[in-house]
Steps between C-alpha positions, in 0.01 A plus 500: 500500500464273210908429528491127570773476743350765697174333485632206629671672805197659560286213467793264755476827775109510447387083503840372613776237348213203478218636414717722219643156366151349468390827317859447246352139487158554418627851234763238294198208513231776383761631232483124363145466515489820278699374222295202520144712431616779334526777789789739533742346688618804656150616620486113666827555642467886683092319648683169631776703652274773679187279565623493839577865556247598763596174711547538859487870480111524455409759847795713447409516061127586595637760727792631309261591184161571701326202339157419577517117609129463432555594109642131491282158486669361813352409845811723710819602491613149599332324166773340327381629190502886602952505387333382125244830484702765658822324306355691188533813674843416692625442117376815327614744800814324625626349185373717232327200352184648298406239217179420596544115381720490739362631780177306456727160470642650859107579643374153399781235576337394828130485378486500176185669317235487213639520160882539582776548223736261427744688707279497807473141421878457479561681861260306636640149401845638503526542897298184574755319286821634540813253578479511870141473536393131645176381506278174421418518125752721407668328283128463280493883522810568379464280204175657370620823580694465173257384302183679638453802679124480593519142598791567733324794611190319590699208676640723690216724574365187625742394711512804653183485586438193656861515679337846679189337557641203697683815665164640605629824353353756342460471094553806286189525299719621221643140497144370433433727239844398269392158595147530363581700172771265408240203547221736278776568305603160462169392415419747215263757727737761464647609198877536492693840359838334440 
């Protein structure tokens, strides 16, 4: 199914009209980013329009392919994060998406992870940043964004963070462990392959 318009009438029936123009938002502000750092543009396009694939339709997903919920790092079928790992899945089976760049950037664009590609990166940022997304420092984010991917990453790992901790809500531990490599990284304990 790799026909864009049918992609995107799949993706409107799937998420619905809002949540599909978020996911346009955060594909066209990802396909910037790209051109910015050198990543396809087309590969940041297809992740920020299916990031959100598995949204709202996690039970009936888990069901309709027999997946194992317990294969994924989430807490139950009600963690917010769960529509980011089974996403990966949603994309290869329903929308014949199989570039695994892409569905990694798809897997980790709720929590993040050690060592992610620039892509990953990209996703990440990309749907905390998009157009209609409000929030206090945004503006900060948005402008380092374009200049540095690990340093918006990081502020917004953090922010993350402490915005779910004065939740009292449960932390991904993946989100701790892009957090603390980029910091390692950051200060010269880990030795970068890019």
């Amino acid at each position: 199914m790799n026909d864009l318009t049918k992609i995107y009438e799949k993706l409107k029936h799937d998420i619905g009209e809002k949540r599909f123009e978020h996911s346009l938002r955060v594909a066209k502000t990802a396909e910037k980013m790209a051109g910015k750092f050198g990543v396809d543009p087309k590969k940041a396009f297809m992740s920020g329009l299916v990031h959100d694939c598995a949204k709202y339709n996690e039970e009936s997903y888990i069901k309709k392919f027999n997946i194992d919920r317990a294969a994924y790092p989430v807490s139950s079928i009600k963690d917010p994060v769960l529509h980011a790992f089974l996403g990966a899945e949603v994309a290869k089976k329903v929308y014949n998406i199989y570039d695994e760049d892409i569905l990694n950037a798809i897997k980790y664009h709720t929590t993040g992870r050690e060592a992610m590609s620039d892509l990953e990166k990209i996703i990440f940022i990309a749907d905390a940043i998009e157009p209609g997304r409000e929030f206090e420092g945004i503006e900060n984010i948005r402008e380092v964004a374009y200049n540095n991917l690990d340093d918006a990453l990081l502020l917004l790992l953090d922010s993350n963070i402490v915005f779910l901790i004065n939740k009292k809500a449960l932390i991904n531990p993946l989100s701790f462990e892009a957090r603390n490599y980029l910091i390692e990284e950051k200060n010269g304990k880990i030795r970068c392959n890019s």
